[in-house]
Tab-separated table of C-alpha atoms and ligand atoms in Angstrom:
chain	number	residue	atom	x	y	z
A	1	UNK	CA	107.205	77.786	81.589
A	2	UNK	CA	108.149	79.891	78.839
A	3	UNK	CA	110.924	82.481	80.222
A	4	UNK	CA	110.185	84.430	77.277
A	5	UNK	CA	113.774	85.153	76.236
A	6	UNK	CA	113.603	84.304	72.576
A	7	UNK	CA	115.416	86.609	70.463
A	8	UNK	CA	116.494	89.007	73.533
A	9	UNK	CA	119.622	90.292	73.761
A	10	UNK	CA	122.202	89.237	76.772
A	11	UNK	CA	125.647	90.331	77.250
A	12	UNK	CA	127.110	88.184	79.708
A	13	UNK	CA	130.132	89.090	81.315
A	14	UNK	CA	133.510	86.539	82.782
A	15	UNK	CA	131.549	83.651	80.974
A	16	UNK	CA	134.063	81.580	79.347
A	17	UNK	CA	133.763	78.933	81.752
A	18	UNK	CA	132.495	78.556	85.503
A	19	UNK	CA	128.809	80.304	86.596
A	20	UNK	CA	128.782	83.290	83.715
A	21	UNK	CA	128.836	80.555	81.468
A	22	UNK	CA	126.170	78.516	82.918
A	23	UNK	CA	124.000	81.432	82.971
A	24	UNK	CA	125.138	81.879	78.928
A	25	UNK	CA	123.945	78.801	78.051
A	26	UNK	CA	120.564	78.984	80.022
A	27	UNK	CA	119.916	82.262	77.919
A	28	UNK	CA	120.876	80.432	74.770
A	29	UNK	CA	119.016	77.499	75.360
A	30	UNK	CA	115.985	79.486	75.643
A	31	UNK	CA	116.663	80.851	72.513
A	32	UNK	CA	118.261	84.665	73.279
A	33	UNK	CA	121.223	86.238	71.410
A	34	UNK	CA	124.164	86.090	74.010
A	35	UNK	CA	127.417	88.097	73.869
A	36	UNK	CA	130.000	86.694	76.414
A	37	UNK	CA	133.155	88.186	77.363
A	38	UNK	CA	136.227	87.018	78.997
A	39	UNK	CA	140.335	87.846	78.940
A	40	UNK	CA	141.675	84.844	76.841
A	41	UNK	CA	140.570	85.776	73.450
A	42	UNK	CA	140.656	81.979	72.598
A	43	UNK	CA	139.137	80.669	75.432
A	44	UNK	CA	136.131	82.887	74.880
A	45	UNK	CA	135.380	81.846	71.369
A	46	UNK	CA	135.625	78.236	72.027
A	47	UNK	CA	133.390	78.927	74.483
A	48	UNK	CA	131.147	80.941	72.390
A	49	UNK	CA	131.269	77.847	69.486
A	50	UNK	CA	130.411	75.428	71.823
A	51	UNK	CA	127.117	77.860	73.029
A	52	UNK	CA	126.371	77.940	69.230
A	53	UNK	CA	126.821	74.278	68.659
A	54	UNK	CA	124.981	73.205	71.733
A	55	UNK	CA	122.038	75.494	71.803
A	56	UNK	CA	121.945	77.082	68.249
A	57	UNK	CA	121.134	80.499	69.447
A	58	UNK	CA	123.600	83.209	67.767
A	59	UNK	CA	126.701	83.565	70.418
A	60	UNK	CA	129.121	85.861	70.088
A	61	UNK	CA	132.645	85.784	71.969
A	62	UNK	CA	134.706	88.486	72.436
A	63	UNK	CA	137.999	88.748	74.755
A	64	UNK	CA	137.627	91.592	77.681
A	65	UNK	CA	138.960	92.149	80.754
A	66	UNK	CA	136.607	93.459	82.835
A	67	UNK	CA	138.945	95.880	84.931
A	68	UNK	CA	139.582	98.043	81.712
A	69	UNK	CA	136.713	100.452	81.064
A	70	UNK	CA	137.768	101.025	77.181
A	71	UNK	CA	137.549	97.369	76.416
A	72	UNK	CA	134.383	97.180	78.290
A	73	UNK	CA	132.988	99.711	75.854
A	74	UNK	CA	134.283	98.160	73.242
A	75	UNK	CA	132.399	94.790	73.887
A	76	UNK	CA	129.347	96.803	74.623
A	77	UNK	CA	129.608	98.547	71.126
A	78	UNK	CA	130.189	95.832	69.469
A	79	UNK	CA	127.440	93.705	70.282
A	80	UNK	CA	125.097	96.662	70.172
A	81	UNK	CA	126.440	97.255	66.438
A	82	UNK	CA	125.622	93.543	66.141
A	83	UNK	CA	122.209	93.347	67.632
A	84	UNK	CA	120.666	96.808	68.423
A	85	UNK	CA	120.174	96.697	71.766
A	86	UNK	CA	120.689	95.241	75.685
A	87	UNK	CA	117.810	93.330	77.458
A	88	UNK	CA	119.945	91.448	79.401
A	89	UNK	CA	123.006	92.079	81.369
A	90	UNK	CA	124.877	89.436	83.965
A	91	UNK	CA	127.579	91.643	85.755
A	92	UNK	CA	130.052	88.901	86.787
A	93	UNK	CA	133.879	88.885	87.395
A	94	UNK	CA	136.832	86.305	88.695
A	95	UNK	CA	137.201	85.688	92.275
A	96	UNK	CA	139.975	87.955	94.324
A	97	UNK	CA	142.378	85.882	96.141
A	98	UNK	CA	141.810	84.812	99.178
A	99	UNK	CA	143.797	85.844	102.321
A	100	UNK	CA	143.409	87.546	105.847
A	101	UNK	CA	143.068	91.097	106.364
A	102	UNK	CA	146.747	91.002	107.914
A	103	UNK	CA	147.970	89.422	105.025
A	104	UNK	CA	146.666	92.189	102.149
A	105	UNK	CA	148.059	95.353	100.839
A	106	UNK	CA	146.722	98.626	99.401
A	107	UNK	CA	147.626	96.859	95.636
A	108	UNK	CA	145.206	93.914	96.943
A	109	UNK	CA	142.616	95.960	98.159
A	110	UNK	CA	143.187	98.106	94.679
A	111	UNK	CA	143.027	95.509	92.539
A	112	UNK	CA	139.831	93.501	94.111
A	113	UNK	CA	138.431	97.175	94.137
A	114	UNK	CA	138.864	97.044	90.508
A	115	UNK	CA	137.834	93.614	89.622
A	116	UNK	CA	134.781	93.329	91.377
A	117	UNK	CA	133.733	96.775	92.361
A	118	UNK	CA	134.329	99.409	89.717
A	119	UNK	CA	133.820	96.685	86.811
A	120	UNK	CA	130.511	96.536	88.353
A	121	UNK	CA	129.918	100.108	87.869
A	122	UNK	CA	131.552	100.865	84.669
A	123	UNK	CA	129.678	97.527	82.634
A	124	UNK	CA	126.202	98.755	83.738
A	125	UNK	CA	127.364	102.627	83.530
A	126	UNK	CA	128.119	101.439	79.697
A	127	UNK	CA	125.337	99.097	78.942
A	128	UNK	CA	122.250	101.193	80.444
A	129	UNK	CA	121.715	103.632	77.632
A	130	UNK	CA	120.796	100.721	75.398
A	131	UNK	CA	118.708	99.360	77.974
A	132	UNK	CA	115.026	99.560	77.632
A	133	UNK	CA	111.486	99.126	79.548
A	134	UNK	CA	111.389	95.489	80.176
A	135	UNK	CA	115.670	94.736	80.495
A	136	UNK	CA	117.363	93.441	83.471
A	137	UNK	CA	120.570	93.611	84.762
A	138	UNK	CA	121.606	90.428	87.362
A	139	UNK	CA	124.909	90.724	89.301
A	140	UNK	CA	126.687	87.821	90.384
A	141	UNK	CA	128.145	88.136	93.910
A	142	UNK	CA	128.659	85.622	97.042
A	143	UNK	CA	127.213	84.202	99.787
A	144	UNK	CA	130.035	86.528	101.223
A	145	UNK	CA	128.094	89.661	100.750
A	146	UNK	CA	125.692	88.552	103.529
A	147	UNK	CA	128.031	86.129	105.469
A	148	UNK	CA	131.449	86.870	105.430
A	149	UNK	CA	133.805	83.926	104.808
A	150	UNK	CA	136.533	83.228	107.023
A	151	UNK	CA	139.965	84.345	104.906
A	152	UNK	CA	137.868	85.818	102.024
A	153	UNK	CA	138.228	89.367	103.421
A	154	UNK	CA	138.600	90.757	99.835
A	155	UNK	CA	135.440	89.075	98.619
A	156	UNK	CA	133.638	89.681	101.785
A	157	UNK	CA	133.804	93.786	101.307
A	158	UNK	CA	133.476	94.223	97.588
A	159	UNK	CA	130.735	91.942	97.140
A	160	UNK	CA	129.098	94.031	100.263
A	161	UNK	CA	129.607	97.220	98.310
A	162	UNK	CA	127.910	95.242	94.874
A	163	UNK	CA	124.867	94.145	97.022
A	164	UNK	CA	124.046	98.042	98.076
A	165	UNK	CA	124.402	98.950	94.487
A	166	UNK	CA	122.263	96.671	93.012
A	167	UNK	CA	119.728	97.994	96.002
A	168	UNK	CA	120.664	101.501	94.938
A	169	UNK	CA	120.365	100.814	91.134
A	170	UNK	CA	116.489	98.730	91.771
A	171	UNK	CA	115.012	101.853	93.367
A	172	UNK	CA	117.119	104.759	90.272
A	173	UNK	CA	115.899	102.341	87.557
A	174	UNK	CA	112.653	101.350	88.635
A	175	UNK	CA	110.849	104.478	86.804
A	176	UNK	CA	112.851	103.225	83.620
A	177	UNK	CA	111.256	99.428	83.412
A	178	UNK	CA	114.617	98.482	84.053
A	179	UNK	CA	115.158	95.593	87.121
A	180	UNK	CA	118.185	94.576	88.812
A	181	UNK	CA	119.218	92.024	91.059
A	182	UNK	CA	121.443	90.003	92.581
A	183	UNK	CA	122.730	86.372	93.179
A	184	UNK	CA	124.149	84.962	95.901
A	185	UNK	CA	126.480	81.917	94.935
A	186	UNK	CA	126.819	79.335	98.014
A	187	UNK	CA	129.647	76.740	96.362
A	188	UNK	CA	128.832	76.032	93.058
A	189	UNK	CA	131.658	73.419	90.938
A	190	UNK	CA	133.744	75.555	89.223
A	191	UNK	CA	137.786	76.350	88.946
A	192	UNK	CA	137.148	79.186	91.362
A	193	UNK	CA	135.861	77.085	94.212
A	194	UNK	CA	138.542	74.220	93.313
A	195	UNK	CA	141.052	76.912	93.894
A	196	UNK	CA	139.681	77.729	97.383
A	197	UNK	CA	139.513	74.426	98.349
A	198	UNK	CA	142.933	73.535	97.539
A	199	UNK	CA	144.033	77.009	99.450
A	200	UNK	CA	142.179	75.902	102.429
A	201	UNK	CA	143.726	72.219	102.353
A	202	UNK	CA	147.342	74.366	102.172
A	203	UNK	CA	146.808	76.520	104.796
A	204	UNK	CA	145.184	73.732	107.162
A	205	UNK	CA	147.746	70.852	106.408
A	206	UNK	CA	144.767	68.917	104.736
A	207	UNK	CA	144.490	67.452	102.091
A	208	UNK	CA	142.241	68.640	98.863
A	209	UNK	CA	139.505	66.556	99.397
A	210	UNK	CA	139.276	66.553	102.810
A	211	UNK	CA	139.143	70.416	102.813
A	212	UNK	CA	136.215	69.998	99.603
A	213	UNK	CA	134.714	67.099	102.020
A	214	UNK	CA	134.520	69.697	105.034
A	215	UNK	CA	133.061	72.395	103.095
A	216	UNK	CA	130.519	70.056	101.409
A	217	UNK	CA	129.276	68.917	105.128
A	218	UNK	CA	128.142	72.584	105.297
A	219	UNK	CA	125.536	72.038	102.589
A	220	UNK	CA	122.161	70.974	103.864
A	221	UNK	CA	121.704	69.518	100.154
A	222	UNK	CA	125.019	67.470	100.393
A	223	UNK	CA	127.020	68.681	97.444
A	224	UNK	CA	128.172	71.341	95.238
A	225	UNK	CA	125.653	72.943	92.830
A	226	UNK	CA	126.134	72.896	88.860
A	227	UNK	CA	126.385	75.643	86.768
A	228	UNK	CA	123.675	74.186	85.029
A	229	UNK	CA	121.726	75.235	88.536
A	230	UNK	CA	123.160	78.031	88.756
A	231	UNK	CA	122.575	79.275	85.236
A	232	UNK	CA	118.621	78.354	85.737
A	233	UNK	CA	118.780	81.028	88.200
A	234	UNK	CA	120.482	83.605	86.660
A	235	UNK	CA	118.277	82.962	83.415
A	236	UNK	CA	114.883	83.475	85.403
A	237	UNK	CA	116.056	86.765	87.014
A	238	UNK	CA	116.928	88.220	83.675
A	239	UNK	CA	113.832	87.097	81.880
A	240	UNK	CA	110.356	88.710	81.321
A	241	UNK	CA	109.088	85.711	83.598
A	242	UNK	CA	110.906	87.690	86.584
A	243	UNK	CA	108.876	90.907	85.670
A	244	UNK	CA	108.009	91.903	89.118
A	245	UNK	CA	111.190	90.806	91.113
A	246	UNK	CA	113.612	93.648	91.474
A	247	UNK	CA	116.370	94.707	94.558
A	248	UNK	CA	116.374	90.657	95.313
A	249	UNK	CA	119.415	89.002	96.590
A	250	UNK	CA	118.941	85.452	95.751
A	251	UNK	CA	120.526	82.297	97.093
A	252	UNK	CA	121.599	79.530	94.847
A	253	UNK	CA	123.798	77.998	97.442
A	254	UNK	CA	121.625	74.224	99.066
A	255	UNK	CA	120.391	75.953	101.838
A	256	UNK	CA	124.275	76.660	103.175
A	257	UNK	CA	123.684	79.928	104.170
A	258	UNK	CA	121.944	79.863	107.959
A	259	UNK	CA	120.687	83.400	107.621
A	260	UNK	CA	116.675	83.728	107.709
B	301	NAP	P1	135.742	80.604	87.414
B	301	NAP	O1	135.262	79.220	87.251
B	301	NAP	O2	137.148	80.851	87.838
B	301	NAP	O3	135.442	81.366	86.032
B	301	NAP	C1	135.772	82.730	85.935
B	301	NAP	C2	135.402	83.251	84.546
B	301	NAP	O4	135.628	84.648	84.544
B	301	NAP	C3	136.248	82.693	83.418
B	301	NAP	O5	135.468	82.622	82.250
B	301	NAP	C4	137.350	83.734	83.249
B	301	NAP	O6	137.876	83.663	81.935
B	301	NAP	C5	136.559	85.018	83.520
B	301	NAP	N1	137.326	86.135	84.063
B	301	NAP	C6	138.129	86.130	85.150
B	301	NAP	N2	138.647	87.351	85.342
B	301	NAP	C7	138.162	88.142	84.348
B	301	NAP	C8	138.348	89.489	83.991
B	301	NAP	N3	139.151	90.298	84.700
B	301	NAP	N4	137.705	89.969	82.908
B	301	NAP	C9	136.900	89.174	82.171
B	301	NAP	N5	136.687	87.882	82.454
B	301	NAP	C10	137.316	87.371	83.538
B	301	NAP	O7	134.862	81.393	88.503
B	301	NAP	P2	133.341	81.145	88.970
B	301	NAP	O8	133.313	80.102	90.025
B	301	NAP	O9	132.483	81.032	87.788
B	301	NAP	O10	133.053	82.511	89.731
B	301	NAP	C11	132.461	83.652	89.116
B	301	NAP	C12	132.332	84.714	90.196
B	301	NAP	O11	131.474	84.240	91.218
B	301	NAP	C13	133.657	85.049	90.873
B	301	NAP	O12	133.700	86.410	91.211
B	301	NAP	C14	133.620	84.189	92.122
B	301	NAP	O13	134.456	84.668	93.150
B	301	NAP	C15	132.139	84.289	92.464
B	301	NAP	N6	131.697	83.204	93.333
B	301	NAP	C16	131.659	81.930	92.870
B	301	NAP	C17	131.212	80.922	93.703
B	301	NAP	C18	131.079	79.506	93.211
B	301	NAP	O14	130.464	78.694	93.923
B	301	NAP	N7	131.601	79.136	92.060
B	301	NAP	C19	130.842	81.215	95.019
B	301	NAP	C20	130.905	82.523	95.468
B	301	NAP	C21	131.335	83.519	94.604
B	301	NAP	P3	139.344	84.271	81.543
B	301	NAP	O15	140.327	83.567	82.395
B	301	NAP	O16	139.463	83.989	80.068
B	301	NAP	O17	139.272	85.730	81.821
């Protein structure tokens, strides 16, 4: 199936490593022009080389944080100078910490606010008015944003609040051409979900595979998913082949979530 990406434009955002970069290199592979960002300005061009060198689609890399609205811009501008225009946009961020509600402060709730909310907001607030009939816009969420994880309360209410605006944002930019959607990440193997293993094992008196062993039982496919997976997913949604799919939440997660 041809996705019909070729040539497109895709600024993908947090995709130096983990699932923004396996949705980088499934745009790539099929040939679009993809801008990643992330914070370590070196980390970001390696990746960006090795997208080049492994797909030879054009792939720039440019270091952002997401929680700062000027540099946001800036990436925005830059690969608009570049390339003209946005067709695609993956709206994607690193994980808050993890911790009960008893444990978290107004700076946590801040901070998460800003990393996964208000990034949201601002990248798609800055990429729309190069976005034409046709683009797409694909958020990258949790599993959490339609069942809450035990000691992810962080994650569980910002992704919430990302899920309603992607609903809010399908209906606004319908008239425009423009789709949006959303994915729902079960436990795909990245850093991130290392990390929350080994902070389960900690606060269970476990050890780190037992903890990953336990949360792999909960996976009616029986493992983690790649970012390979992951990326197929995120590719599809942003592509002309997903042309009448828009206010979707989508599951890439081996069946681990129990809702219907
Ligand atoms: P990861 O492996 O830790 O990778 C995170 C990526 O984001 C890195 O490229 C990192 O590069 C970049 N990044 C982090 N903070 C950033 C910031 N403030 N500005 C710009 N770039 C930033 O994480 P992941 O597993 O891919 O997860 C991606 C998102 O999906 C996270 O929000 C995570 O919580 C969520 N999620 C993942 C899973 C899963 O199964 N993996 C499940 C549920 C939810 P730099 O360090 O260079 O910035």
């Amino acid at each position: 199936m041809d996705l019909g990406l070729k040539d497109r434009v895709a600024l993908v955002a947090a995709a130096s490593k983990g699932l923004g970069y396996g949705v980088a290199r499934a745009l790539a592979a099929e040939g679009a022009r993809v801008s990643i960002c992330s914070r370590s300005a070196e980390g970001v061009r390696a990746a960006a080389d090795r997208l080049a060198a492994e797909t030879g689609a054009p792939v720039m890399g440019i270091a952002c944080d997401v929680t700062d609205a000027a540099a946001l811009q800036a990436w925005v501008d830059q690969t608009v100078a570049a390339w003209g225009r946005v067709d695609a946009l993956l709206v994607n961020a690193g994980g808050p910490p993890a911790g009960l509600f008893v444990e978290l402060n107004d700076a946590h709730w801040q901070a998460a606010f800003e990393l996964n909310l208000l990034s949201a907001v601002r990248l798609i607030r800055a990429a729309l008015p190069h976005m034409g009939p046709g683009s797409a816009i694909v958020t990258i969420t949790s599993a959490a944003a339609r069942e809450p994880v035990a000691r992810l309360a962080l994650s569980n209410v910002m992704r919430a609040g990302v899920a309603g605006l992607v609903k809010t944002l399908a209906d606004e930019l319908a008239p425009r051409g423009i789709r949006v959607n959303n994915l729902l990440p079960g436990r795909l193997d990245t850093e991130r979900v290392a990390q929350l293993d080994q902070h389960t094992a900690d606060k269970l008196g476990i050890t780190f595979d037992e903890a990953r062993a336990r949360a792999v039982a909960a996976i009616p496919l029986g493992r983690l998913g790649t970012i390979d997976e992951f990326g197929a997913a995120g590719a599809f949604l942003l592509s002309p082949a997903a042309s009448f799919i828009t206010g979707a939440s989508l599951r890439v997660d081996g069946g681990m979530m129990r809702s219907v």
